[in-house]
Amino acid sequence: MTKEEVLKFVTYCDEVMDFNVPGLGNHYNSLPLCIMDDVYSLRANYNTVIKLIGNYSEAFLNGDRYVAGHTLKEFINNIDKVGDFYEFTRKYIGFFNKSCGRLKIELCYELAKKLIDIGINTLEDFQNYKNKFVLEYTIRSVKGLADAAVQYLFKLIGDTSQVKVDTHVMKSVRDSLGHDLSISETQMLYALAVEIMQDKHPGLTVSRLDNIVWTYYHKR
């Protein structure tokens, strides 16, 4: 990726994007919902994710998807009480999305177990965990979760330096540069572009630019 490509992307964003669109709405305040959003949004229609998160929240969180304090151990216990991923999905999720041949709730369950194994149970535990390498390795150790899942989960947790490299973000790269970039190159492109655009748009972050781009393409 060249400096010229970064400047080309910056020019494209300035010309077509609306930097005054409302920011992100309420954020999740519990780790299990961050994980569910992360896993279920991979190669999926996000409207489906909104619905299934709502279904889970109605069943276990009194309908409040933004409630604080819901832990991974509680999430695992909810599934263990049913004892079967298909039955749990039928009763409480409603969408039988799969990845690598497994129901996505199973991937969520496996990741929750592995995070508990390294001492993480709450959203705050994840945010305060000192070894980012271990966190990334733990996420990637679940088959079906790779760079996009790592970056998006960190974004959901509150890392404003991350972009979710989804179809909208990839299209912004293709439309501005005329070709695709890898996930890591796209992450770098957004980071470098934000550094340049902060003079014109004070307070702009990578995750905020991601939101602006997502809003633009979602409306088209």
PDB file of C-alpha atoms in Angstrom:
ATOM      1  CA  MET A   1       0.000   0.000   0.000  1.00  0.00           C
ATOM      2  CA  THR A   2       1.407   3.383  -1.036  1.00  0.00           C
ATOM      3  CA  LYS A   3       1.052   6.904   0.321  1.00  0.00           C
ATOM      4  CA  GLU A   4      -0.780   7.805  -2.883  1.00  0.00           C
ATOM      5  CA  GLU A   5      -3.377   5.110  -2.159  1.00  0.00           C
ATOM      6  CA  VAL A   6      -3.921   6.436   1.359  1.00  0.00           C
ATOM      7  CA  LEU A   7      -4.439   9.963   0.017  1.00  0.00           C
ATOM      8  CA  LYS A   8      -6.756   8.611  -2.672  1.00  0.00           C
ATOM      9  CA  PHE A   9      -8.861   6.918   0.025  1.00  0.00           C
ATOM     10  CA  VAL A  10      -8.913  10.119   2.113  1.00  0.00           C
ATOM     11  CA  THR A  11     -10.111  12.132  -0.896  1.00  0.00           C
ATOM     12  CA  TYR A  12     -12.818   9.580  -1.633  1.00  0.00           C
ATOM     13  CA  CYS A  13     -14.111   9.677   1.948  1.00  0.00           C
ATOM     14  CA  ASP A  14     -14.129  13.478   2.023  1.00  0.00           C
ATOM     15  CA  GLU A  15     -16.020  13.655  -1.267  1.00  0.00           C
ATOM     16  CA  VAL A  16     -18.738  11.045  -0.699  1.00  0.00           C
ATOM     17  CA  MET A  17     -19.111  10.376   3.037  1.00  0.00           C
ATOM     18  CA  ASP A  18     -21.262  12.345   5.489  1.00  0.00           C
ATOM     19  CA  PHE A  19     -19.126  12.967   8.583  1.00  0.00           C
ATOM     20  CA  ASN A  20     -22.125  14.436  10.408  1.00  0.00           C
ATOM     21  CA  VAL A  21     -24.165  11.251  10.573  1.00  0.00           C
ATOM     22  CA  PRO A  22     -25.152  10.246  14.115  1.00  0.00           C
ATOM     23  CA  GLY A  23     -22.563   8.237  15.978  1.00  0.00           C
ATOM     24  CA  LEU A  24     -22.939   4.691  17.189  1.00  0.00           C
ATOM     25  CA  GLY A  25     -25.920   4.047  19.406  1.00  0.00           C
ATOM     26  CA  ASN A  26     -25.849   2.244  22.716  1.00  0.00           C
ATOM     27  CA  HIS A  27     -22.953  -0.135  23.226  1.00  0.00           C
ATOM     28  CA  TYR A  28     -23.098  -3.556  24.811  1.00  0.00           C
ATOM     29  CA  ASN A  29     -22.129  -3.577  28.461  1.00  0.00           C
ATOM     30  CA  SER A  30     -21.661  -7.326  28.820  1.00  0.00           C
ATOM     31  CA  LEU A  31     -19.108  -9.607  27.211  1.00  0.00           C
ATOM     32  CA  PRO A  32     -21.413 -12.454  26.078  1.00  0.00           C
ATOM     33  CA  LEU A  33     -23.403 -10.102  23.830  1.00  0.00           C
ATOM     34  CA  CYS A  34     -20.184  -8.710  22.351  1.00  0.00           C
ATOM     35  CA  ILE A  35     -19.132 -12.260  21.515  1.00  0.00           C
ATOM     36  CA  MET A  36     -22.513 -13.147  20.028  1.00  0.00           C
ATOM     37  CA  ASP A  37     -22.561 -10.009  17.879  1.00  0.00           C
ATOM     38  CA  ASP A  38     -19.001 -10.706  16.754  1.00  0.00           C
ATOM     39  CA  VAL A  39     -19.521 -14.354  15.817  1.00  0.00           C
ATOM     40  CA  TYR A  40     -22.998 -14.083  14.312  1.00  0.00           C
ATOM     41  CA  SER A  41     -22.155 -11.018  12.192  1.00  0.00           C
ATOM     42  CA  LEU A  42     -19.460 -12.870  10.240  1.00  0.00           C
ATOM     43  CA  ARG A  43     -20.706 -13.299   6.661  1.00  0.00           C
ATOM     44  CA  ALA A  44     -24.264 -12.495   7.737  1.00  0.00           C
ATOM     45  CA  ASN A  45     -26.971  -9.878   7.343  1.00  0.00           C
ATOM     46  CA  TYR A  46     -26.629  -7.591  10.371  1.00  0.00           C
ATOM     47  CA  ASN A  47     -30.407  -7.264  10.683  1.00  0.00           C
ATOM     48  CA  THR A  48     -30.403 -10.949  11.597  1.00  0.00           C
ATOM     49  CA  VAL A  49     -27.814 -10.279  14.304  1.00  0.00           C
ATOM     50  CA  ILE A  50     -29.967  -7.529  15.795  1.00  0.00           C
ATOM     51  CA  LYS A  51     -32.948  -9.878  15.946  1.00  0.00           C
ATOM     52  CA  LEU A  52     -31.140 -12.821  17.522  1.00  0.00           C
ATOM     53  CA  ILE A  53     -29.420 -10.629  20.119  1.00  0.00           C
ATOM     54  CA  GLY A  54     -32.902  -9.360  20.943  1.00  0.00           C
ATOM     55  CA  ASN A  55     -34.190 -12.923  21.268  1.00  0.00           C
ATOM     56  CA  TYR A  56     -31.411 -13.869  23.675  1.00  0.00           C
ATOM     57  CA  SER A  57     -31.927 -10.671  25.685  1.00  0.00           C
ATOM     58  CA  GLU A  58     -35.664 -11.296  25.988  1.00  0.00           C
ATOM     59  CA  ALA A  59     -34.991 -14.793  27.304  1.00  0.00           C
ATOM     60  CA  PHE A  60     -32.220 -14.026  29.794  1.00  0.00           C
ATOM     61  CA  LEU A  61     -31.768 -10.267  30.317  1.00  0.00           C
ATOM     62  CA  ASN A  62     -35.324  -8.970  30.757  1.00  0.00           C
ATOM     63  CA  GLY A  63     -35.198  -7.649  27.215  1.00  0.00           C
ATOM     64  CA  ASP A  64     -32.289  -5.273  27.890  1.00  0.00           C
ATOM     65  CA  ARG A  65     -29.484  -5.920  25.412  1.00  0.00           C
ATOM     66  CA  TYR A  66     -27.447  -3.120  27.007  1.00  0.00           C
ATOM     67  CA  VAL A  67     -27.582  -4.439  30.568  1.00  0.00           C
ATOM     68  CA  ALA A  68     -24.284  -4.462  32.452  1.00  0.00           C
ATOM     69  CA  GLY A  69     -22.783  -7.357  34.340  1.00  0.00           C
ATOM     70  CA  HIS A  70     -23.908 -10.400  32.329  1.00  0.00           C
ATOM     71  CA  THR A  71     -20.905 -12.740  32.608  1.00  0.00           C
ATOM     72  CA  LEU A  72     -19.426 -15.505  30.507  1.00  0.00           C
ATOM     73  CA  LYS A  73     -20.107 -18.010  33.277  1.00  0.00           C
ATOM     74  CA  GLU A  74     -23.790 -17.028  33.240  1.00  0.00           C
ATOM     75  CA  PHE A  75     -23.836 -17.333  29.442  1.00  0.00           C
ATOM     76  CA  ILE A  76     -22.305 -20.809  29.593  1.00  0.00           C
ATOM     77  CA  ASN A  77     -24.694 -21.834  32.353  1.00  0.00           C
ATOM     78  CA  ASN A  78     -27.683 -20.744  30.235  1.00  0.00           C
ATOM     79  CA  ILE A  79     -26.542 -23.075  27.459  1.00  0.00           C
ATOM     80  CA  ASP A  80     -25.553 -25.921  29.789  1.00  0.00           C
ATOM     81  CA  LYS A  81     -29.028 -25.953  31.312  1.00  0.00           C
ATOM     82  CA  VAL A  82     -30.392 -26.881  27.879  1.00  0.00           C
ATOM     83  CA  GLY A  83     -27.493 -29.170  27.112  1.00  0.00           C
ATOM     84  CA  ASP A  84     -27.778 -29.081  23.337  1.00  0.00           C
ATOM     85  CA  PHE A  85     -26.718 -26.342  20.909  1.00  0.00           C
ATOM     86  CA  TYR A  86     -29.506 -27.051  18.425  1.00  0.00           C
ATOM     87  CA  GLU A  87     -32.182 -27.020  21.103  1.00  0.00           C
ATOM     88  CA  PHE A  88     -30.770 -23.855  22.657  1.00  0.00           C
ATOM     89  CA  THR A  89     -30.757 -22.198  19.245  1.00  0.00           C
ATOM     90  CA  ARG A  90     -34.327 -23.295  18.561  1.00  0.00           C
ATOM     91  CA  LYS A  91     -35.626 -22.002  21.902  1.00  0.00           C
ATOM     92  CA  TYR A  92     -33.614 -18.841  22.443  1.00  0.00           C
ATOM     93  CA  ILE A  93     -31.820 -17.720  19.252  1.00  0.00           C
ATOM     94  CA  GLY A  94     -34.129 -18.507  16.352  1.00  0.00           C
ATOM     95  CA  PHE A  95     -31.480 -18.447  13.613  1.00  0.00           C
ATOM     96  CA  PHE A  96     -29.462 -21.551  12.772  1.00  0.00           C
ATOM     97  CA  ASN A  97     -26.417 -19.760  11.344  1.00  0.00           C
ATOM     98  CA  LYS A  98     -23.340 -21.934  10.914  1.00  0.00           C
ATOM     99  CA  SER A  99     -19.598 -21.476  10.475  1.00  0.00           C
ATOM    100  CA  CYS A 100     -17.201 -24.289   9.528  1.00  0.00           C
ATOM    101  CA  GLY A 101     -20.103 -26.713   9.804  1.00  0.00           C
ATOM    102  CA  ARG A 102     -20.979 -25.778  13.390  1.00  0.00           C
ATOM    103  CA  LEU A 103     -23.782 -23.675  14.788  1.00  0.00           C
ATOM    104  CA  LYS A 104     -22.437 -20.255  15.632  1.00  0.00           C
ATOM    105  CA  ILE A 105     -23.688 -20.550  19.214  1.00  0.00           C
ATOM    106  CA  GLU A 106     -21.171 -23.378  19.608  1.00  0.00           C
ATOM    107  CA  LEU A 107     -18.358 -21.052  18.518  1.00  0.00           C
ATOM    108  CA  CYS A 108     -19.590 -18.469  21.048  1.00  0.00           C
ATOM    109  CA  TYR A 109     -19.651 -21.138  23.744  1.00  0.00           C
ATOM    110  CA  GLU A 110     -16.144 -22.365  22.900  1.00  0.00           C
ATOM    111  CA  LEU A 111     -14.706 -18.841  22.915  1.00  0.00           C
ATOM    112  CA  ALA A 112     -16.406 -18.074  26.234  1.00  0.00           C
ATOM    113  CA  LYS A 113     -14.869 -21.235  27.752  1.00  0.00           C
ATOM    114  CA  LYS A 114     -11.400 -20.348  26.468  1.00  0.00           C
ATOM    115  CA  LEU A 115     -11.614 -16.782  27.748  1.00  0.00           C
ATOM    116  CA  ILE A 116     -12.592 -18.057  31.182  1.00  0.00           C
ATOM    117  CA  ASP A 117      -9.566 -20.354  31.072  1.00  0.00           C
ATOM    118  CA  ILE A 118      -7.270 -17.298  30.816  1.00  0.00           C
ATOM    119  CA  GLY A 119      -9.054 -15.461  33.614  1.00  0.00           C
ATOM    120  CA  ILE A 120     -11.699 -13.447  31.760  1.00  0.00           C
ATOM    121  CA  ASN A 121     -15.340 -13.519  32.851  1.00  0.00           C
ATOM    122  CA  THR A 122     -16.613  -9.956  32.437  1.00  0.00           C
ATOM    123  CA  LEU A 123     -16.363  -7.118  29.930  1.00  0.00           C
ATOM    124  CA  GLU A 124     -14.060  -5.300  32.338  1.00  0.00           C
ATOM    125  CA  ASP A 125     -11.796  -8.359  32.585  1.00  0.00           C
ATOM    126  CA  PHE A 126     -11.369  -8.297  28.805  1.00  0.00           C
ATOM    127  CA  GLN A 127     -10.792  -4.526  28.673  1.00  0.00           C
ATOM    128  CA  ASN A 128      -8.171  -4.669  31.431  1.00  0.00           C
ATOM    129  CA  TYR A 129      -6.358  -7.782  30.205  1.00  0.00           C
ATOM    130  CA  LYS A 130      -2.705  -6.861  29.747  1.00  0.00           C
ATOM    131  CA  ASN A 131      -1.557  -9.355  27.121  1.00  0.00           C
ATOM    132  CA  LYS A 132      -3.225  -8.524  23.797  1.00  0.00           C
ATOM    133  CA  PHE A 133      -1.232 -11.261  22.047  1.00  0.00           C
ATOM    134  CA  VAL A 134      -2.792 -13.905  24.301  1.00  0.00           C
ATOM    135  CA  LEU A 135      -6.247 -12.447  23.701  1.00  0.00           C
ATOM    136  CA  GLU A 136      -5.830 -12.536  19.933  1.00  0.00           C
ATOM    137  CA  TYR A 137      -4.398 -16.063  20.046  1.00  0.00           C
ATOM    138  CA  THR A 138      -7.333 -17.220  22.185  1.00  0.00           C
ATOM    139  CA  ILE A 139      -9.902 -15.814  19.757  1.00  0.00           C
ATOM    140  CA  ARG A 140      -8.145 -17.272  16.725  1.00  0.00           C
ATOM    141  CA  SER A 141      -7.889 -20.674  18.411  1.00  0.00           C
ATOM    142  CA  VAL A 142     -11.630 -21.127  17.793  1.00  0.00           C
ATOM    143  CA  LYS A 143     -11.977 -22.602  14.306  1.00  0.00           C
ATOM    144  CA  GLY A 144     -13.870 -20.140  12.121  1.00  0.00           C
ATOM    145  CA  LEU A 145     -12.627 -17.002  13.901  1.00  0.00           C
ATOM    146  CA  ALA A 146      -9.781 -15.136  12.218  1.00  0.00           C
ATOM    147  CA  ASP A 147      -8.590 -11.547  11.674  1.00  0.00           C
ATOM    148  CA  ALA A 148     -12.015 -10.033  11.032  1.00  0.00           C
ATOM    149  CA  ALA A 149     -13.438 -11.630  14.182  1.00  0.00           C
ATOM    150  CA  VAL A 150     -10.480 -10.452  16.278  1.00  0.00           C
ATOM    151  CA  GLN A 151     -10.688  -6.866  15.052  1.00  0.00           C
ATOM    152  CA  TYR A 152     -14.459  -6.620  15.386  1.00  0.00           C
ATOM    153  CA  LEU A 153     -14.516  -8.080  18.887  1.00  0.00           C
ATOM    154  CA  PHE A 154     -11.933  -5.559  20.050  1.00  0.00           C
ATOM    155  CA  LYS A 155     -14.026  -2.831  18.462  1.00  0.00           C
ATOM    156  CA  LEU A 156     -17.155  -4.049  20.280  1.00  0.00           C
ATOM    157  CA  ILE A 157     -15.220  -4.112  23.549  1.00  0.00           C
ATOM    158  CA  GLY A 158     -14.412  -0.425  23.072  1.00  0.00           C
ATOM    159  CA  ASP A 159     -11.149  -0.267  21.102  1.00  0.00           C
ATOM    160  CA  THR A 160     -11.629   2.783  18.859  1.00  0.00           C
ATOM    161  CA  SER A 161      -8.569   1.903  16.755  1.00  0.00           C
ATOM    162  CA  GLN A 162     -10.269  -1.077  15.116  1.00  0.00           C
ATOM    163  CA  VAL A 163     -12.292  -1.397  11.921  1.00  0.00           C
ATOM    164  CA  LYS A 164     -14.567  -4.309  11.152  1.00  0.00           C
ATOM    165  CA  VAL A 165     -13.486  -5.412   7.694  1.00  0.00           C
ATOM    166  CA  ASP A 166     -16.920  -6.354   6.370  1.00  0.00           C
ATOM    167  CA  THR A 167     -18.469  -6.051   2.915  1.00  0.00           C
ATOM    168  CA  HIS A 168     -19.112  -2.303   3.290  1.00  0.00           C
ATOM    169  CA  VAL A 169     -15.536  -1.561   4.357  1.00  0.00           C
ATOM    170  CA  MET A 170     -14.153  -3.731   1.560  1.00  0.00           C
ATOM    171  CA  LYS A 171     -16.386  -1.918  -0.934  1.00  0.00           C
ATOM    172  CA  SER A 172     -15.080   1.449   0.274  1.00  0.00           C
ATOM    173  CA  VAL A 173     -11.547   0.252  -0.477  1.00  0.00           C
ATOM    174  CA  ARG A 174     -12.527  -1.124  -3.887  1.00  0.00           C
ATOM    175  CA  ASP A 175     -14.497   1.999  -4.851  1.00  0.00           C
ATOM    176  CA  SER A 176     -11.710   4.368  -3.814  1.00  0.00           C
ATOM    177  CA  LEU A 177      -8.630   2.448  -4.990  1.00  0.00           C
ATOM    178  CA  GLY A 178     -10.032   0.263  -7.754  1.00  0.00           C
ATOM    179  CA  HIS A 179      -8.825  -2.959  -6.146  1.00  0.00           C
ATOM    180  CA  ASP A 180      -9.066  -4.943  -2.917  1.00  0.00           C
ATOM    181  CA  LEU A 181      -6.665  -4.994   0.013  1.00  0.00           C
ATOM    182  CA  SER A 182      -6.049  -7.691   2.597  1.00  0.00           C
ATOM    183  CA  ILE A 183      -7.692  -7.415   6.010  1.00  0.00           C
ATOM    184  CA  SER A 184      -4.469  -6.220   7.638  1.00  0.00           C
ATOM    185  CA  GLU A 185      -3.830  -3.714   4.838  1.00  0.00           C
ATOM    186  CA  THR A 186      -7.391  -2.399   5.159  1.00  0.00           C
ATOM    187  CA  GLN A 187      -6.913  -1.941   8.898  1.00  0.00           C
ATOM    188  CA  MET A 188      -3.708   0.013   8.200  1.00  0.00           C
ATOM    189  CA  LEU A 189      -5.369   2.068   5.451  1.00  0.00           C
ATOM    190  CA  TYR A 190      -8.112   3.218   7.806  1.00  0.00           C
ATOM    191  CA  ALA A 191      -5.630   4.022  10.575  1.00  0.00           C
ATOM    192  CA  LEU A 192      -3.387   6.094   8.294  1.00  0.00           C
ATOM    193  CA  ALA A 193      -6.364   7.837   6.710  1.00  0.00           C
ATOM    194  CA  VAL A 194      -7.745   8.841  10.120  1.00  0.00           C
ATOM    195  CA  GLU A 195      -4.384  10.359  11.083  1.00  0.00           C
ATOM    196  CA  ILE A 196      -4.611  12.598   8.014  1.00  0.00           C
ATOM    197  CA  MET A 197      -8.312  13.424   8.390  1.00  0.00           C
ATOM    198  CA  GLN A 198      -8.127  14.397  12.068  1.00  0.00           C
ATOM    199  CA  ASP A 199      -7.015  17.925  11.134  1.00  0.00           C
ATOM    200  CA  LYS A 200     -10.279  18.432   9.260  1.00  0.00           C
ATOM    201  CA  HIS A 201     -12.375  16.186  11.510  1.00  0.00           C
ATOM    202  CA  PRO A 202     -11.107  16.557  15.103  1.00  0.00           C
ATOM    203  CA  GLY A 203     -11.842  13.582  17.315  1.00  0.00           C
ATOM    204  CA  LEU A 204     -12.237  11.193  14.390  1.00  0.00           C
ATOM    205  CA  THR A 205     -11.306   7.603  15.256  1.00  0.00           C
ATOM    206  CA  VAL A 206     -10.958   4.478  13.154  1.00  0.00           C
ATOM    207  CA  SER A 207     -14.141   2.993  14.590  1.00  0.00           C
ATOM    208  CA  ARG A 208     -16.006   6.255  13.941  1.00  0.00           C
ATOM    209  CA  LEU A 209     -14.861   6.258  10.295  1.00  0.00           C
ATOM    210  CA  ASP A 210     -15.985   2.631  10.096  1.00  0.00           C
ATOM    211  CA  ASN A 211     -19.432   3.739  11.306  1.00  0.00           C
ATOM    212  CA  ILE A 212     -19.565   6.579   8.759  1.00  0.00           C
ATOM    213  CA  VAL A 213     -18.629   4.238   5.915  1.00  0.00           C
ATOM    214  CA  TRP A 214     -21.075   1.556   7.093  1.00  0.00           C
ATOM    215  CA  THR A 215     -23.906   4.111   7.249  1.00  0.00           C
ATOM    216  CA  TYR A 216     -23.126   5.382   3.737  1.00  0.00           C
ATOM    217  CA  TYR A 217     -23.174   1.946   2.097  1.00  0.00           C
ATOM    218  CA  HIS A 218     -26.042   0.610   4.185  1.00  0.00           C
ATOM    219  CA  LYS A 219     -28.310   3.341   2.821  1.00  0.00           C
ATOM    220  CA  ARG A 220     -27.404   2.695  -0.818  1.00  0.00           C
TER     221      ARG A 220
END
